[in-house]
Coordinates of C-alpha atoms in Angstrom, one line a residue:
X1 CA 49.5 -104.1 85.6
X2 CA 47.0 -103.2 83.0
X3 CA 47.5 -100.1 80.8
X4 CA 46.4 -98.7 77.5
X5 CA 48.3 -97.2 74.6
X6 CA 46.8 -94.9 71.8
X7 CA 47.7 -94.8 68.2
X8 CA 46.1 -94.4 64.8
X9 CA 43.3 -96.8 63.8
X10 CA 44.0 -98.1 60.3
X11 CA 42.3 -101.3 59.8
X12 CA 39.1 -102.1 61.7
X13 CA 38.3 -105.1 64.0
X14 CA 39.3 -106.5 67.4
X15 CA 42.3 -108.8 67.9
X16 CA 43.1 -110.5 71.2
X17 CA 46.3 -112.5 71.7
X18 CA 49.9 -112.8 72.9
X19 CA 52.4 -110.2 72.0
X20 CA 55.2 -111.3 69.7
X21 CA 57.9 -108.7 69.7
X22 CA 60.1 -108.3 66.7
X23 CA 63.2 -106.0 67.2
X24 CA 64.3 -103.7 64.4
X25 CA 67.7 -104.2 62.9
X26 CA 70.1 -102.1 64.8
X27 CA 70.9 -98.9 62.7
X28 CA 73.4 -97.7 65.2
X29 CA 76.1 -99.7 63.3
X30 CA 79.9 -99.6 63.9
X31 CA 81.6 -96.7 62.2
X32 CA 85.2 -97.2 61.2
X33 CA 87.5 -96.4 58.2
X34 CA 88.7 -99.1 55.9
X35 CA 92.2 -99.2 54.8
X36 CA 92.7 -98.9 51.1
X37 CA 93.8 -102.5 50.5
X38 CA 90.7 -103.7 52.3
X39 CA 88.2 -101.6 50.3
X40 CA 87.6 -104.2 47.5
X41 CA 86.9 -106.9 50.2
X42 CA 84.5 -104.5 51.9
X43 CA 82.5 -104.1 48.7
X44 CA 82.4 -107.7 48.1
X45 CA 80.9 -108.1 51.6
X46 CA 78.1 -105.7 50.4
X47 CA 77.6 -107.5 47.1
X48 CA 77.2 -110.7 49.1
X49 CA 74.7 -109.2 51.4
X50 CA 72.8 -107.7 48.4
X51 CA 72.5 -111.2 46.7
X52 CA 71.3 -112.7 50.0
X53 CA 68.5 -110.2 50.4
X54 CA 67.7 -110.6 46.7
X55 CA 67.2 -114.4 47.2
X56 CA 65.1 -113.8 50.2
X57 CA 62.8 -111.5 48.2
X58 CA 62.7 -113.9 45.3
X59 CA 61.6 -116.7 47.9
X60 CA 58.9 -114.4 49.3
X61 CA 57.7 -113.6 45.8
X62 CA 57.7 -117.4 44.8
X63 CA 55.8 -118.3 48.0
X64 CA 53.0 -116.0 47.2
X65 CA 49.7 -117.8 47.4
X66 CA 47.3 -117.5 44.6
X67 CA 44.9 -115.5 46.6
X68 CA 47.4 -113.3 48.2
X69 CA 46.4 -109.6 48.1
X70 CA 47.9 -107.9 45.1
X71 CA 49.3 -105.1 47.4
X72 CA 51.8 -107.6 48.9
X73 CA 53.2 -108.7 45.6
X74 CA 53.4 -105.1 44.6
X75 CA 55.3 -104.1 47.7
X76 CA 57.8 -107.0 47.2
X77 CA 58.5 -105.6 43.7
X78 CA 59.2 -102.3 45.1
X79 CA 61.6 -103.5 47.6
X80 CA 63.3 -105.5 44.8
X81 CA 63.5 -102.3 42.8
X82 CA 65.0 -100.4 45.7
X83 CA 67.6 -103.1 46.3
X84 CA 68.8 -102.6 42.8
X85 CA 68.5 -98.9 42.6
X86 CA 71.8 -97.0 41.8
X87 CA 70.9 -94.3 44.5
X88 CA 71.1 -96.8 47.1
X89 CA 73.7 -99.3 45.8
X90 CA 76.1 -97.3 43.8
X91 CA 76.1 -94.2 46.2
X92 CA 76.8 -96.6 49.1
X93 CA 79.7 -98.2 47.3
X94 CA 81.0 -94.7 46.2
X95 CA 81.1 -93.8 49.9
X96 CA 83.2 -96.9 50.7
X97 CA 85.6 -96.1 47.9
X98 CA 85.9 -92.3 48.4
X99 CA 85.5 -91.8 52.2
X100 CA 86.7 -95.3 53.2
X101 CA 83.6 -95.9 55.3
X102 CA 82.9 -99.4 56.4
X103 CA 79.9 -100.6 54.3
X104 CA 77.3 -100.5 57.3
X105 CA 78.3 -96.9 57.9
X106 CA 78.1 -96.1 54.3
X107 CA 74.7 -97.7 53.9
X108 CA 73.1 -95.9 56.9
X109 CA 74.8 -92.5 55.6
X110 CA 73.1 -93.0 52.4
X111 CA 69.9 -94.0 54.0
X112 CA 69.7 -90.8 55.9
X113 CA 70.3 -88.6 52.6
X114 CA 67.4 -90.6 50.9
X115 CA 65.1 -90.3 54.0
X116 CA 65.7 -86.4 54.0
X117 CA 64.4 -86.3 50.4
X118 CA 61.2 -88.2 51.5
X119 CA 60.7 -85.9 54.6
X120 CA 60.4 -83.0 52.4
X121 CA 57.6 -84.3 50.4
X122 CA 54.1 -82.7 51.1
X123 CA 51.9 -85.7 50.0
X124 CA 51.4 -87.8 52.9
X125 CA 51.2 -91.1 50.8
X126 CA 54.4 -90.5 49.0
X127 CA 56.2 -89.3 52.2
X128 CA 55.5 -92.5 53.9
X129 CA 57.2 -94.6 51.2
X130 CA 60.5 -93.8 52.8
X131 CA 59.5 -96.8 55.1
X132 CA 60.1 -99.0 52.2
X133 CA 63.7 -97.8 51.8
X134 CA 64.3 -98.1 55.6
X135 CA 63.1 -101.8 55.5
X136 CA 65.3 -102.7 52.5
X137 CA 68.3 -101.2 54.4
X138 CA 67.2 -103.1 57.4
X139 CA 67.3 -106.4 55.4
X140 CA 70.8 -105.6 54.1
X141 CA 72.1 -104.8 57.5
X142 CA 70.7 -108.1 58.9
X143 CA 72.4 -109.9 56.0
X144 CA 75.7 -108.1 56.6
X145 CA 75.5 -109.1 60.4
X146 CA 74.3 -112.6 59.6
X147 CA 71.2 -112.0 61.7
X148 CA 67.9 -113.8 60.9
X149 CA 65.1 -111.8 59.3
X150 CA 61.8 -111.2 60.9
X151 CA 60.5 -113.9 58.7
X152 CA 63.0 -116.4 60.1
X153 CA 62.1 -115.4 63.6
X154 CA 58.5 -116.2 63.1
X155 CA 59.4 -119.3 61.3
X156 CA 61.1 -120.5 64.5
X157 CA 58.2 -119.5 66.7
X158 CA 56.2 -122.1 68.6
X159 CA 53.3 -123.3 66.3
X160 CA 50.8 -123.1 69.1
X161 CA 51.7 -119.5 69.9
X162 CA 51.3 -118.2 66.4
X163 CA 47.5 -119.1 66.5
X164 CA 46.9 -116.1 68.9
X165 CA 49.9 -114.0 68.0
X166 CA 49.9 -110.3 67.7
X167 CA 53.0 -108.9 66.2
X168 CA 54.4 -105.8 68.0
X169 CA 57.2 -104.0 66.2
X170 CA 58.9 -100.6 65.6
X171 CA 57.7 -101.2 61.9
X172 CA 56.7 -104.1 59.7
X173 CA 57.4 -104.6 55.9
X174 CA 54.7 -105.9 53.8
X175 CA 56.8 -108.8 52.7
X176 CA 57.0 -109.9 56.4
X177 CA 53.4 -109.3 56.9
X178 CA 52.5 -111.9 54.2
X179 CA 54.6 -114.4 56.1
X180 CA 52.8 -113.6 59.3
X181 CA 49.5 -114.1 57.5
X182 CA 50.5 -117.6 56.8
X183 CA 51.1 -118.0 60.4
X184 CA 47.4 -116.9 61.2
X185 CA 48.4 -114.0 63.4
X186 CA 45.6 -112.0 64.7
X187 CA 46.8 -108.3 64.4
X188 CA 49.7 -106.0 64.8
X189 CA 50.9 -103.0 66.5
X190 CA 53.7 -100.6 65.3
X191 CA 55.5 -97.6 66.7
X192 CA 55.6 -96.0 63.3
X193 CA 53.1 -95.5 60.5
X194 CA 50.2 -93.5 59.5
X195 CA 46.8 -93.9 57.7
X196 CA 48.5 -94.1 54.3
X197 CA 51.6 -96.1 55.3
X198 CA 52.2 -99.3 53.5
X199 CA 51.5 -101.4 56.6
X200 CA 48.1 -99.7 56.8
X201 CA 47.4 -100.5 53.2
X202 CA 48.3 -104.2 53.5
X203 CA 46.4 -104.4 56.8
X204 CA 43.2 -103.2 55.3
X205 CA 43.6 -105.5 52.3
X206 CA 44.1 -108.5 54.5
X207 CA 41.3 -107.4 56.9
X208 CA 43.6 -107.6 59.9
X209 CA 43.0 -105.3 62.9
X210 CA 45.8 -102.9 63.4
X211 CA 47.0 -99.9 65.2
X212 CA 49.9 -97.9 64.0
X213 CA 51.8 -94.9 65.3
X214 CA 51.6 -96.3 68.8
X215 CA 54.6 -94.6 70.1
X216 CA 57.0 -96.6 72.2
X217 CA 54.8 -99.8 72.1
X218 CA 57.6 -102.0 71.2
X219 CA 59.4 -100.8 74.3
X220 CA 56.6 -100.8 76.7
X221 CA 54.9 -104.2 75.7
X222 CA 56.8 -107.3 76.8
X223 CA 57.1 -110.6 75.0
X224 CA 53.9 -112.9 75.6
X225 CA 52.0 -110.0 77.1
X226 CA 48.2 -110.5 76.7
X227 CA 47.0 -107.6 74.6
X228 CA 43.9 -106.3 72.8
X229 CA 44.1 -104.4 69.6
X230 CA 41.1 -102.2 69.1
X231 CA 41.4 -101.4 65.3
X232 CA 38.3 -99.3 65.3
X233 CA 39.8 -96.7 67.8
X234 CA 43.6 -97.2 67.6
X235 CA 43.7 -98.6 71.2
X236 CA 46.1 -101.2 72.6
X237 CA 45.2 -102.7 76.0
X238 CA 48.0 -104.6 77.7
X239 CA 47.2 -107.2 80.3
X240 CA 43.4 -106.4 80.4
X241 CA 41.3 -106.9 83.4
X242 CA 39.0 -110.0 83.1
X243 CA 35.8 -107.8 82.7
X244 CA 37.5 -105.8 79.8
X245 CA 38.8 -109.0 78.2
X246 CA 35.3 -110.4 78.4
X247 CA 33.7 -107.4 76.7
X248 CA 36.3 -107.3 74.0
X249 CA 35.8 -111.0 73.4
X250 CA 32.0 -110.4 73.1
X251 CA 32.6 -107.5 70.7
X252 CA 35.0 -109.6 68.6
X253 CA 32.4 -112.4 68.2
X254 CA 29.9 -109.8 67.1
X255 CA 32.2 -108.3 64.5
X256 CA 32.8 -111.8 63.0
X257 CA 29.0 -112.2 62.6
X258 CA 28.9 -108.8 61.1
X259 CA 31.4 -109.5 58.4
X260 CA 29.6 -112.6 57.4
X261 CA 26.4 -110.8 57.0
X262 CA 28.2 -108.1 54.9
X263 CA 29.3 -110.6 52.3
X264 CA 25.6 -111.1 51.4
X265 CA 25.5 -107.6 50.3
X266 CA 28.3 -107.7 47.7
X267 CA 26.0 -108.4 44.7
X268 CA 22.9 -106.6 45.8
X269 CA 22.0 -103.3 44.0
X270 CA 23.3 -100.4 45.9
X271 CA 20.3 -98.0 46.4
X272 CA 18.7 -96.2 49.3
X273 CA 15.4 -97.3 50.9
X274 CA 13.7 -94.6 48.6
X275 CA 15.1 -96.2 45.6
X276 CA 18.0 -93.7 44.8
X277 CA 20.9 -95.6 43.1
X278 CA 24.4 -94.9 44.5
X279 CA 27.6 -95.7 42.7
X280 CA 30.3 -97.3 44.9
X281 CA 33.9 -97.2 43.4
X282 CA 37.3 -97.9 44.6
X283 CA 40.6 -96.0 45.2
X284 CA 43.7 -97.9 43.9
X285 CA 47.3 -97.3 43.8
X286 CA 48.5 -100.1 41.7
X287 CA 47.2 -101.8 38.5
X288 CA 46.7 -105.2 40.3
X289 CA 44.6 -103.4 43.0
X290 CA 41.8 -103.3 40.3
X291 CA 41.3 -107.1 40.7
X292 CA 40.6 -106.5 44.5
X293 CA 38.2 -103.6 43.6
X294 CA 36.1 -106.0 41.3
X295 CA 36.1 -108.7 44.0
X296 CA 34.7 -106.2 46.6
X297 CA 32.0 -105.3 44.3
X298 CA 33.1 -101.8 43.0
X299 CA 31.4 -100.5 39.9
X300 CA 34.5 -98.7 38.9
X301 CA 37.7 -97.1 39.9
X302 CA 37.0 -93.6 41.2
X303 CA 40.6 -92.7 41.8
X304 CA 43.8 -94.3 40.4
X305 CA 46.8 -92.7 42.2
X306 CA 49.5 -92.7 39.5
X307 CA 52.2 -91.6 42.0
X308 CA 53.2 -95.2 43.0
X309 CA 54.3 -95.8 39.4
X310 CA 56.8 -92.9 39.8
X311 CA 58.3 -94.1 43.2
X312 CA 61.6 -95.8 43.6
X313 CA 62.8 -94.5 40.3
X314 CA 65.6 -92.1 39.4
X315 CA 63.8 -91.2 36.2
X316 CA 60.3 -90.6 35.0
X317 CA 58.7 -93.8 33.7
X318 CA 58.6 -94.0 29.9
X319 CA 55.4 -93.7 28.0
X320 CA 55.2 -97.5 27.2
X321 CA 55.8 -98.4 30.9
X322 CA 53.0 -96.1 31.9
X323 CA 50.7 -97.2 29.2
X324 CA 51.1 -100.9 30.1
X325 CA 50.3 -100.1 33.8
X326 CA 47.1 -98.1 32.8
X327 CA 46.0 -100.6 30.3
X328 CA 46.4 -103.4 32.8
X329 CA 44.1 -101.6 35.3
X330 CA 41.6 -101.1 32.5
X331 CA 41.6 -104.6 31.5
X332 CA 41.1 -105.9 35.0
X333 CA 38.1 -103.8 35.4
X334 CA 36.3 -105.6 32.4
X335 CA 34.6 -102.5 31.0
X336 CA 33.9 -100.8 34.2
X337 CA 35.1 -97.1 34.3
X338 CA 38.7 -96.2 35.5
X339 CA 39.4 -92.7 36.5
X340 CA 43.3 -92.1 36.3
X341 CA 44.5 -89.0 38.3
X342 CA 47.6 -87.3 36.8
X343 CA 50.7 -87.4 39.1
X344 CA 50.5 -85.4 42.2
X345 CA 54.0 -84.4 43.5
X346 CA 55.4 -81.5 45.4
X347 CA 58.0 -78.8 44.7
X348 CA 60.9 -80.4 46.6
X349 CA 64.1 -82.4 46.2
X350 CA 62.6 -85.5 44.9
X351 CA 61.6 -83.6 41.7
X352 CA 65.3 -83.6 40.8
X353 CA 65.1 -87.5 40.9
X354 CA 62.4 -87.3 38.1
X355 CA 64.8 -85.2 35.9
X356 CA 62.4 -82.2 36.5
X357 CA 63.9 -80.4 39.4
X358 CA 66.4 -78.2 37.5
X359 CA 65.6 -74.6 38.0
X360 CA 63.1 -75.6 40.9
X361 CA 64.4 -74.8 44.3
X362 CA 62.8 -76.5 47.3
X363 CA 59.8 -74.6 48.4
X364 CA 59.7 -73.2 52.0
X365 CA 56.2 -74.5 52.2
X366 CA 55.7 -77.4 49.8
X367 CA 52.0 -77.6 50.4
X368 CA 51.6 -74.2 49.0
X369 CA 54.3 -74.5 46.3
X370 CA 54.9 -76.2 43.0
X371 CA 52.9 -79.4 43.5
X372 CA 50.2 -81.6 41.5
X373 CA 49.0 -79.8 38.4
X374 CA 51.3 -77.0 39.0
X375 CA 54.3 -79.1 38.7
X376 CA 52.8 -80.9 35.6
X377 CA 52.3 -77.7 33.8
X378 CA 55.8 -76.5 34.6
X379 CA 57.1 -79.8 32.9
X380 CA 54.9 -80.0 29.8
X381 CA 56.8 -82.7 28.1
X382 CA 56.6 -84.9 31.1
X383 CA 52.9 -84.1 31.4
X384 CA 52.4 -84.9 27.7
X385 CA 54.1 -88.3 28.3
X386 CA 51.7 -89.3 30.9
X387 CA 48.6 -87.9 29.1
X388 CA 49.5 -89.9 25.9
X389 CA 49.9 -93.1 28.0
X390 CA 46.6 -92.5 29.7
X391 CA 44.8 -91.7 26.4
X392 CA 46.2 -94.8 24.8
X393 CA 44.8 -96.9 27.6
X394 CA 41.3 -95.4 26.9
X395 CA 41.3 -97.4 23.7
X396 CA 40.9 -100.5 25.9
X397 CA 38.0 -99.4 28.1
X398 CA 36.3 -96.5 29.6
X399 CA 39.0 -94.2 31.0
X400 CA 38.5 -90.7 32.6
X401 CA 41.3 -88.3 33.3
X402 CA 41.3 -86.6 36.7
X403 CA 43.5 -83.5 37.3
X404 CA 44.6 -82.6 40.8
X405 CA 44.8 -79.3 42.7
X406 CA 43.3 -77.0 39.9
X407 CA 42.3 -73.5 41.2
X408 CA 42.5 -71.1 38.3
X409 CA 40.8 -70.9 34.9
X410 CA 44.2 -70.5 33.3
X411 CA 45.4 -73.8 34.8
X412 CA 42.2 -75.6 33.6
X413 CA 42.6 -74.1 30.1
X414 CA 46.3 -75.0 29.9
X415 CA 45.6 -78.5 30.9
X416 CA 42.9 -78.9 28.3
X417 CA 45.2 -77.6 25.7
X418 CA 47.8 -80.0 26.6
X419 CA 45.3 -82.9 26.4
X420 CA 44.4 -81.8 22.9
X421 CA 48.0 -81.6 22.0
X422 CA 48.5 -85.1 23.3
X423 CA 45.6 -86.3 21.2
X424 CA 47.2 -84.6 18.1
X425 CA 50.4 -86.3 18.8
X426 CA 48.7 -89.6 19.0
X427 CA 46.9 -89.0 15.7
X428 CA 50.2 -88.2 14.0
X429 CA 51.6 -91.5 15.3
X430 CA 48.5 -93.4 14.2
X431 CA 47.9 -94.7 17.9
X432 CA 44.3 -95.4 19.0
X433 CA 42.5 -93.7 21.9
X434 CA 39.0 -92.6 22.9
X435 CA 38.5 -89.1 21.4
X436 CA 35.5 -88.6 23.8
X437 CA 37.6 -89.4 27.0
X438 CA 36.1 -87.2 29.9
X439 CA 38.2 -85.0 31.8
X440 CA 37.5 -84.1 35.4
X441 CA 39.0 -81.8 38.2
X442 CA 39.7 -82.3 41.9
X443 CA 38.0 -79.9 44.2
X444 CA 40.5 -79.9 47.1
X445 CA 41.2 -76.2 47.4
X446 CA 38.7 -73.8 49.0
X447 CA 39.2 -71.4 46.0
X448 CA 38.1 -74.1 43.7
X449 CA 34.8 -74.8 45.6
X450 CA 34.0 -71.1 45.8
X451 CA 34.8 -70.4 42.2
X452 CA 33.0 -73.7 41.0
X453 CA 31.4 -72.0 37.9
X454 CA 34.8 -71.8 36.4
X455 CA 35.0 -75.5 36.5
X456 CA 31.4 -76.3 35.6
X457 CA 31.9 -74.6 32.3
X458 CA 35.0 -76.4 31.4
X459 CA 35.2 -80.0 32.7
X460 CA 33.0 -83.1 32.4
X461 CA 33.0 -84.3 36.1
X462 CA 34.2 -83.3 39.5
X463 CA 35.7 -85.3 42.4
X464 CA 36.0 -83.8 45.9
X465 CA 39.3 -84.8 47.5
X466 CA 38.4 -84.2 51.2
X467 CA 41.8 -84.9 52.6
X468 CA 43.3 -81.8 51.0
X469 CA 40.1 -79.7 51.2
X470 CA 40.1 -80.2 54.9
X471 CA 43.9 -79.4 55.2
X472 CA 43.7 -76.3 53.1
X473 CA 40.4 -74.9 54.6
X474 CA 41.6 -75.3 58.2
X475 CA 45.3 -74.5 57.5
X476 CA 46.2 -77.7 59.1
X477 CA 49.1 -80.0 58.2
X478 CA 47.5 -83.4 58.9
X479 CA 51.1 -84.9 59.1
X480 CA 52.1 -82.5 61.8
X481 CA 51.5 -84.2 65.3
X482 CA 51.4 -80.8 66.9
X483 CA 48.2 -79.7 65.2
X484 CA 46.8 -83.0 63.9
X485 CA 44.0 -82.9 66.6
X486 CA 42.6 -79.8 64.7
X487 CA 42.1 -81.7 61.5
X488 CA 38.4 -82.0 61.5
X489 CA 36.2 -83.2 58.7
X490 CA 33.2 -82.1 60.5
X491 CA 34.1 -78.4 60.8
X492 CA 31.3 -76.3 59.5
X493 CA 33.5 -74.5 56.9
X494 CA 34.5 -77.9 55.5
X495 CA 30.8 -79.3 55.5
X496 CA 29.6 -76.0 53.8
X497 CA 32.2 -76.3 50.9
X498 CA 31.3 -79.9 50.3
X499 CA 27.5 -79.2 50.3
X500 CA 28.0 -76.2 48.1
X501 CA 30.0 -78.2 45.6
X502 CA 27.4 -81.0 45.5
X503 CA 24.5 -78.7 45.1
X504 CA 26.0 -76.5 42.4
X505 CA 27.3 -79.4 40.4
X506 CA 23.8 -81.1 40.5
X507 CA 22.2 -77.9 39.2
X508 CA 24.6 -77.9 36.3
X509 CA 24.2 -81.5 35.5
X510 CA 27.9 -82.3 36.1
X511 CA 28.6 -85.5 37.9
X512 CA 30.5 -85.3 41.2
X513 CA 32.1 -87.8 43.5
X514 CA 34.1 -87.9 46.8
X515 CA 37.2 -89.8 46.7
X516 CA 38.7 -88.7 50.1
X517 CA 38.8 -90.5 53.4
X518 CA 35.4 -89.2 54.3
X519 CA 33.8 -91.4 51.5
X520 CA 34.9 -94.5 53.2
X521 CA 33.9 -93.6 56.7
X522 CA 30.5 -95.3 57.5
X523 CA 29.9 -92.8 60.2
X524 CA 29.6 -90.0 57.6
X525 CA 27.7 -92.0 54.9
X526 CA 24.3 -90.6 55.7
X527 CA 25.5 -87.1 56.1
X528 CA 27.1 -87.2 52.5
X529 CA 23.9 -88.9 51.2
X530 CA 21.8 -86.1 52.7
X531 CA 24.1 -83.6 51.1
X532 CA 23.1 -85.0 47.7
X533 CA 26.3 -87.4 47.1
X534 CA 25.5 -90.3 44.8
X535 CA 29.0 -91.5 43.9
X536 CA 31.5 -92.5 46.5
X537 CA 35.1 -93.8 46.0
X538 CA 37.1 -95.5 48.8
X539 CA 39.4 -98.3 49.7
X540 CA 37.9 -101.6 48.5
X541 CA 37.8 -102.8 52.2
X542 CA 35.3 -100.3 53.1
X543 CA 32.9 -100.8 50.3
X544 CA 30.6 -103.2 52.0
X545 CA 30.3 -101.5 55.3
X546 CA 29.5 -98.2 53.5
X547 CA 27.0 -100.1 51.3
X548 CA 25.2 -101.4 54.5
X549 CA 24.6 -97.7 55.5
X550 CA 23.3 -96.8 52.2
X551 CA 20.8 -99.6 52.1
X552 CA 19.4 -98.3 55.3
X553 CA 19.2 -94.8 54.5
X554 CA 16.1 -92.9 53.3
X555 CA 17.0 -89.6 51.5
X556 CA 13.7 -87.9 52.3
X557 CA 14.0 -88.5 56.0
X558 CA 17.6 -87.3 55.9
X559 CA 16.8 -83.8 54.5
X560 CA 15.8 -82.0 57.7
X561 CA 18.4 -83.4 60.1
X562 CA 21.3 -82.7 57.3
X563 CA 19.9 -79.2 56.9
X564 CA 20.3 -78.7 60.6
X565 CA 23.9 -79.9 60.6
X566 CA 24.6 -77.3 58.0
X567 CA 22.8 -74.6 59.9
X568 CA 24.9 -75.4 63.1
X569 CA 28.1 -73.8 63.8
X570 CA 28.7 -74.4 67.7
X571 CA 30.5 -77.8 68.1
X572 CA 27.8 -78.9 70.5
X573 CA 25.0 -78.0 68.0
X574 CA 26.9 -79.9 65.3
X575 CA 27.2 -83.0 67.3
X576 CA 23.6 -82.9 68.4
X577 CA 22.5 -82.5 64.7
X578 CA 24.8 -85.3 63.6
X579 CA 23.3 -87.7 66.3
X580 CA 19.9 -87.1 64.6
X581 CA 21.3 -88.0 61.2
X582 CA 22.6 -91.2 62.5
X583 CA 19.3 -92.1 64.0
X584 CA 17.3 -91.5 60.8

């Protein structure tokens, strides 16, 4: 019987094939106490499992193809770091020694402790990194049980079946996804995940249609079921009717032709029909992502999220480690600008793992607590370390510093003072940097947009972070399923804040970009162009589809319909006006 499931669309495209189910490692492990004489044997069993997983990850890393997306290698490195992290390994061994738990019990107990840390994080991207820890633990449990990994299961699959395979799982690690890629699987569906989960990031980099957060998919879909994955809408159709299958097969062939045509746009100038030049930049999480950005045709990095460099560590990365990472991204961009955002973390327990949590109790509402620049200013020595590293990287190319979540004049002034202090320290140490490095502010709080003159007088450029701007404007936690349906980028209040920011920045001659999800949505490209946006920053995979919309747009023709959108407040009026924008 045919039925449909709905989840989160994270990677565009249509996939049609047979379901290949991968069962997760059973985390409901045996629980028993180990007698004192057997403790050392239990620990040795754990060490052997760790070595087995280490060999598996080394094999995966060694098998990486030269053209493999940089995201996959990076995630394998993250899993390797987690595998050797004292918070996972030593704490688990201590539970075996002190409480006499069997190793599986101790490992899952420590997993629960670590997951609770991540659940408290406000930042959606960082919060979803808990999946990396869960997947490493899953690998260790499989090694302890002598069970084959997901990779081994696929290796044993029928070769003909993999040609049309769609993986269905509770969750998928990036390392396993790479193996699936070599088997030419068509797409994947997971019970877990979100728009910024690692599976979503890798799916976009590979260009594989995917739907995540499809609750109970792995329980409802059976092995070898014929399924359709609509990556544009997050829909999974199981056992489709012939007419539905025919429709999606046609759509699939159309999309393949569209992708071929898009590649022709890669090196053409990015400008509207009326001749206005538009800059298309990329958002990255890791230094190696810069290579992908250049290959996609980006003219710069509009947002380098530095949070990833701080993950899976029990300490703040040293200045040299940060400097090398920033310099690597700058080198790969070959002279193109790189905008590096200072760390954006929240006031919660993970601060303690960075050594900066003493005296900072977990906030009752982390979204409104000591996060982003507020946390950095509360830990000036840590902030100075990052600023020095960023400034040093500026000696190797065009670097700009972007500061998140500013709202007050005092915060801006304190930040600028610390940047001056970091420069002074580098001067004293005789270390090179660009003395004219530009400093910008994220506009992601309604107060920042409304009080824009405070920013225009103090900073060199602005970047609108639409994800948080929507969240704070509408008082909606986008990660809360109970209210996620109210998260609306087209709410009149949101559109007015964006339009106001773009207009006032233009009047003051201050460059402004949009680096949130709205920048990478081709359905919103003409609207943003009509508001006056000339610099977009997005995931590299979205560059060409957005570029296509820009090449077809005429700013003069957009003026009236965009003005009608901004004049509308009733939902029906907004939608009607948006249709006019799309038809121009």
